[in-house]
PDB file of C-alpha atoms in Angstrom:
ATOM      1  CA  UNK A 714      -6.465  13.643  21.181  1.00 60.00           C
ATOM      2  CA  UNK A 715     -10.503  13.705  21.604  1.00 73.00           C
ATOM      3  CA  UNK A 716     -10.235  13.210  18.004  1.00 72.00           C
ATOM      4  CA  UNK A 717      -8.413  10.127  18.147  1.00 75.00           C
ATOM      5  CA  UNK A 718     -10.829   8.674  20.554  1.00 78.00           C
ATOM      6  CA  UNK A 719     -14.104   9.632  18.713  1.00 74.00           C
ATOM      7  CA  UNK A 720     -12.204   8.072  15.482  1.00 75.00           C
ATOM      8  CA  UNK A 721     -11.484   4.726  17.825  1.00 77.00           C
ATOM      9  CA  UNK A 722     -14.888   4.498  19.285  1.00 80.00           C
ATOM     10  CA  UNK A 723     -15.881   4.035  15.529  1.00 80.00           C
ATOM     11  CA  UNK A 724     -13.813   0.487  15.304  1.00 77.00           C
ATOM     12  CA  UNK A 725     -13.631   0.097  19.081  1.00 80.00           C
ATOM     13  CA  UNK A 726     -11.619  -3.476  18.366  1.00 80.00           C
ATOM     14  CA  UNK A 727      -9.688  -2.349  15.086  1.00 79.00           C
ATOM     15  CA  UNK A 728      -5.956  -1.112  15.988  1.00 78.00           C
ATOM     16  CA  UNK A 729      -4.555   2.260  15.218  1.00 79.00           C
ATOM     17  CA  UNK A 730      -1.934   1.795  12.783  1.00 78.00           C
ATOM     18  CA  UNK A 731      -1.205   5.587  11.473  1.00 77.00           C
ATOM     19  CA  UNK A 732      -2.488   9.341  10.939  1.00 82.00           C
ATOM     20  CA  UNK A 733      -1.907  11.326   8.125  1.00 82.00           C
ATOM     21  CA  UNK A 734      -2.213  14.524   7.449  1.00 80.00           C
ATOM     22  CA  UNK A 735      -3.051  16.248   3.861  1.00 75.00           C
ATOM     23  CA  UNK A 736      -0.032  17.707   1.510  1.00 74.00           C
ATOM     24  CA  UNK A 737       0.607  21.256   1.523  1.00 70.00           C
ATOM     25  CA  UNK A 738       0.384  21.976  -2.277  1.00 66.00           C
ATOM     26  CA  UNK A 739       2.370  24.638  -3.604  1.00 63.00           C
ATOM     27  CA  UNK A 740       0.153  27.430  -4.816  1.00 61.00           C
ATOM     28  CA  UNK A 741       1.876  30.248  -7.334  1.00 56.00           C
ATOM     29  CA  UNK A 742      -0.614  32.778  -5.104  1.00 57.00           C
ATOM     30  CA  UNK A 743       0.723  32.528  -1.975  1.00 54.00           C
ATOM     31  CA  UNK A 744      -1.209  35.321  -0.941  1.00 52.00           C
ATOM     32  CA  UNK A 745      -4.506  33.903  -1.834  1.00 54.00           C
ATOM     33  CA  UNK A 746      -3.337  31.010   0.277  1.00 53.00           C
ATOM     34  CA  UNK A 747      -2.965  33.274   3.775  1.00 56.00           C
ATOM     35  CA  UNK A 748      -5.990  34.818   3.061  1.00 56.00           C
ATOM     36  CA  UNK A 749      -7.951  31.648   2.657  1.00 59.00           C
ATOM     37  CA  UNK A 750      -7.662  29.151   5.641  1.00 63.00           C
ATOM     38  CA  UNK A 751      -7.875  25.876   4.215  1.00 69.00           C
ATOM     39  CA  UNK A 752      -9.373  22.788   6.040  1.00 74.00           C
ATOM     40  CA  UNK A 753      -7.359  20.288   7.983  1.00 80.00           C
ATOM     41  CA  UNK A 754      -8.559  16.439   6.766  1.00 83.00           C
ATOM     42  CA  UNK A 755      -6.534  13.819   9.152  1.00 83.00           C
ATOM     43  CA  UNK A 756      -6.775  10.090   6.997  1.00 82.00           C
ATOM     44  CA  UNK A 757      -6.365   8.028   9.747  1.00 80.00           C
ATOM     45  CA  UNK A 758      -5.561   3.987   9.512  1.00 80.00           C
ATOM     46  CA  UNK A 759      -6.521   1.176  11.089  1.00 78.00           C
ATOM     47  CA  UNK A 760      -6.612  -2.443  10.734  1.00 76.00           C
ATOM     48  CA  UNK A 761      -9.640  -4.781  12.204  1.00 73.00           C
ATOM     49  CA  UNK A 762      -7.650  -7.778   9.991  1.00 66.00           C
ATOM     50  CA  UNK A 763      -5.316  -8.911  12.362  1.00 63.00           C
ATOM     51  CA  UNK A 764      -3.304 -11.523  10.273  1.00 55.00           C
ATOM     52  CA  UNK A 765      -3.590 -10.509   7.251  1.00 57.00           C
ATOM     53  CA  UNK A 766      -1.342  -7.470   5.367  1.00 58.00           C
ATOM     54  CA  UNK A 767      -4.197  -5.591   4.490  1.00 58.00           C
ATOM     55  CA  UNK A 768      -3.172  -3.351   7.172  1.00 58.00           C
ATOM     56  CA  UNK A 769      -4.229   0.645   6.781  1.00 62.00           C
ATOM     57  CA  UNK A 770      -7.294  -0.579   4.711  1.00 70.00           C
ATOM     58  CA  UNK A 771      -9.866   0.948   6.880  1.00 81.00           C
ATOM     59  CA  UNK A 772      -9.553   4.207   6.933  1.00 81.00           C
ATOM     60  CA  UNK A 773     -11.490   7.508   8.040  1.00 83.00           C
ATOM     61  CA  UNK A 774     -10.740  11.209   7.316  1.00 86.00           C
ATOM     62  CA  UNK A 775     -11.710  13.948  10.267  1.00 84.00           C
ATOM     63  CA  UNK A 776     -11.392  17.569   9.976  1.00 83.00           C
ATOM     64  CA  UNK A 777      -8.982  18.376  12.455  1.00 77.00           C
ATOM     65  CA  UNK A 778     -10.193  22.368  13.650  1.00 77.00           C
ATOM     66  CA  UNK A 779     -13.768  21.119  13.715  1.00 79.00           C
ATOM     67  CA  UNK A 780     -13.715  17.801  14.982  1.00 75.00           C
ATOM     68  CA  UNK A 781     -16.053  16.030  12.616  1.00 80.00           C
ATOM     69  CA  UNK A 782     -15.789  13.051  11.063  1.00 82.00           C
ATOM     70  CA  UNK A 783     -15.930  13.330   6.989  1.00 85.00           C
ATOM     71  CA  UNK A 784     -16.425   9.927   5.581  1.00 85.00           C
ATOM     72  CA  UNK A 785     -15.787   6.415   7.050  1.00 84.00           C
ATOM     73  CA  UNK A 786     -14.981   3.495   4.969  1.00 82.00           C
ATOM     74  CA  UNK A 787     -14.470   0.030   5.552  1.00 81.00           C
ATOM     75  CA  UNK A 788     -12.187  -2.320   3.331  1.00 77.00           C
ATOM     76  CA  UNK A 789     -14.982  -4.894   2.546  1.00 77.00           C
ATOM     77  CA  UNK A 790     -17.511  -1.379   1.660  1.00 82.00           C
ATOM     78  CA  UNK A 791     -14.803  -0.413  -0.777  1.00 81.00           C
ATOM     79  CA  UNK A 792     -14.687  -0.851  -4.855  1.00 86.00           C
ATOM     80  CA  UNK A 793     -13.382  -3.901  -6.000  1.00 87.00           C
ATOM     81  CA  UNK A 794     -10.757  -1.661  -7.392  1.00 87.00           C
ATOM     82  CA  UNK A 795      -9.876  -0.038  -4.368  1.00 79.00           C
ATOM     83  CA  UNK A 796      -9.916  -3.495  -2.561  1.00 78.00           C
ATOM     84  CA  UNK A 797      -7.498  -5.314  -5.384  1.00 80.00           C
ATOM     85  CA  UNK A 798      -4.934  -1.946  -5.092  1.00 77.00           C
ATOM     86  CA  UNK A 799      -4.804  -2.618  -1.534  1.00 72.00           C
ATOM     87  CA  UNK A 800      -3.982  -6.136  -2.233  1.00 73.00           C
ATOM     88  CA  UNK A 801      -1.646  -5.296  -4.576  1.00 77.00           C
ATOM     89  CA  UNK A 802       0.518  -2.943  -2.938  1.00 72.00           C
ATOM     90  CA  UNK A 803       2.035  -4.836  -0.478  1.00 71.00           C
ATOM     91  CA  UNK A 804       2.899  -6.986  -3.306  1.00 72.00           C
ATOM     92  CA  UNK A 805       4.319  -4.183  -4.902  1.00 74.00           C
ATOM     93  CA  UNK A 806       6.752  -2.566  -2.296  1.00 73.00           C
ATOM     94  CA  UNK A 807       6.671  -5.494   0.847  1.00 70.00           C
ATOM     95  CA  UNK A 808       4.959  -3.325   2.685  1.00 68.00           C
ATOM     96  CA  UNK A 809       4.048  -5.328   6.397  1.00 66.00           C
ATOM     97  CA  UNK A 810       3.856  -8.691   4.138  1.00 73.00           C
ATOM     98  CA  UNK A 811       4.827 -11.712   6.336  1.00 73.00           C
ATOM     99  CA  UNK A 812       8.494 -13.095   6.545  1.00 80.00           C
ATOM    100  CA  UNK A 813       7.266 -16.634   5.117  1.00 83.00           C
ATOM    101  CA  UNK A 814       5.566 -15.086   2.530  1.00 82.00           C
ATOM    102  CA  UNK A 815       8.512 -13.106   1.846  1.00 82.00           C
ATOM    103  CA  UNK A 816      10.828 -16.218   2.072  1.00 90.00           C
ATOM    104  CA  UNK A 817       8.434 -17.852  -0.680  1.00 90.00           C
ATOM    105  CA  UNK A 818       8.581 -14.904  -3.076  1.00 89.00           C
ATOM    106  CA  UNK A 819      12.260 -15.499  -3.195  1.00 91.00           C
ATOM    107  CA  UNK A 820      12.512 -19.067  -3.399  1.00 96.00           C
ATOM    108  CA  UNK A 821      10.072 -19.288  -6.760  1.00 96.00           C
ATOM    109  CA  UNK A 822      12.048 -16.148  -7.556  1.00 96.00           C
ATOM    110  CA  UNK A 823      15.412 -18.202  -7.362  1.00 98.00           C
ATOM    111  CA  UNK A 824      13.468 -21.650  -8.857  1.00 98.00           C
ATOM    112  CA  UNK A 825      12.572 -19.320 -12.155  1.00 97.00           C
ATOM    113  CA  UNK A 826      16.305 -17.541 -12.524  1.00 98.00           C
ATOM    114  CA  UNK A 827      17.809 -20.971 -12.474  1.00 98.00           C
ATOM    115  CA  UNK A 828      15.416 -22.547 -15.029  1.00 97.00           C
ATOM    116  CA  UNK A 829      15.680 -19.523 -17.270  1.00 97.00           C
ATOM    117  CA  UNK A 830      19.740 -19.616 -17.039  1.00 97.00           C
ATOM    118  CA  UNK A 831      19.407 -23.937 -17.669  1.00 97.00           C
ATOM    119  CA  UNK A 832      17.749 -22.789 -20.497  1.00 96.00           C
ATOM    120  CA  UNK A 833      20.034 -19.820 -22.020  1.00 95.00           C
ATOM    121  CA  UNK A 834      22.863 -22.441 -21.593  1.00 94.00           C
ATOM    122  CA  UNK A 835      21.258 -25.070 -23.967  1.00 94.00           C
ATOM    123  CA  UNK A 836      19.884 -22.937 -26.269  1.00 93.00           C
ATOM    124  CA  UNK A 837      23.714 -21.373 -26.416  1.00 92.00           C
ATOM    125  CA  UNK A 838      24.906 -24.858 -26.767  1.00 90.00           C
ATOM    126  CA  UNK A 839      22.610 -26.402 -29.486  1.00 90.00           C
ATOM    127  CA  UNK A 840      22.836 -23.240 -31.413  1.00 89.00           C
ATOM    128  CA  UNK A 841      26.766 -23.023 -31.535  1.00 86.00           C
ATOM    129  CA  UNK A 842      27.935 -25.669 -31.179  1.00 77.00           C
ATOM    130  CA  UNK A 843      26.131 -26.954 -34.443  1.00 65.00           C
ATOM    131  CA  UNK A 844      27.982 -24.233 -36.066  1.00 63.00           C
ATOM    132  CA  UNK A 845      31.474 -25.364 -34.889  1.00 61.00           C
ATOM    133  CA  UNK A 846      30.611 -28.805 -36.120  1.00 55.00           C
ATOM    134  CA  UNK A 847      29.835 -28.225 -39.876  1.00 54.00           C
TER     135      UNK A 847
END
C-alpha cells in the first residue's frame, strides 16, 4: 500500500484508475526460472484528464519487492506515436469513450449503410432493368 501512496504523491490530483502487474511468461526451463527470482514491475494508471477518454495514459512502473519507482511518464512527454495509439484505442474497442460520442459513431454509421444500400438498389436497377428492356 506505501507503494500506492509514493506512486500518488507523484500526481497528487491525477485519479487512480488501475494496477497491473507483469505476465508470467512461460519459460521451457522451469528450473532456471526458481532459481532466478525475477523482478516484480507494477504499471500503474492514472488519469489527470478528467473529461477526456484518454484515461490510463499516464502511467508509472514500480518494482514491487523494492519499492522504487522505475520510470514515470506523462501522456503529453510521450511519442507522438505513443500519444496517437492512445487516441486510437478507444476508438478501436470503446474503451471508457462517452455515450454521445458513442451515439454519434452509430448514427453516421447508420447515415453511410443507408446511402450505400440507396445506392446498390439503383445501380441493380439501371443495370437490369436495361437488360429486360432490349
Amino acid at each position: 500500500m506505501s507503494q500506492l501512496s509514493n506512486a500518488q504523491q507523484i500526481w497528487p490530483d491525477a485519479e487512480l484508475v488501475s494496477v497491473s502487474k507483469p505476465r508470467s511468461k512461460p519459460n521451457k526451463d522451469q528450473q532456471a526460472e526458481t532459481d532466478k527470482p525475477q523482478d516484480l514491475v507494477y504499471s500503474i494508471q492514472f488519469d489527470e484528464h478528467q473529461g477526456v477518454w484518454l484515461r490510463e495514459a499516464d502511467r508509472i512502473n514500480m518494482n514491487y519487492q523494492q519499492g522504487t519507482i522505475e520510470s514515470v511518464i506523462k501522456h503529453s512527454d510521450r511519442p507522438l506515436s505513443a500519444k496517437i495509439a492512445s487516441f486510437v484505442r478507444p476508438l478501436h474497442d470503446g474503451l471508457y469513450m462517452p455515450a454521445s460520442y458513442v451515439m454519434l459513431i452509430t448514427l453516421v454509421s447508420l447515415i453511410g449503410t443507408l446511402i450505400l444500400s440507396f445506392s446498390v438498389v439503383t445501380f441493380y436497377r439501371r443495370t437490369f432493368s436495361r437488360k429486360k428492356a432490349s
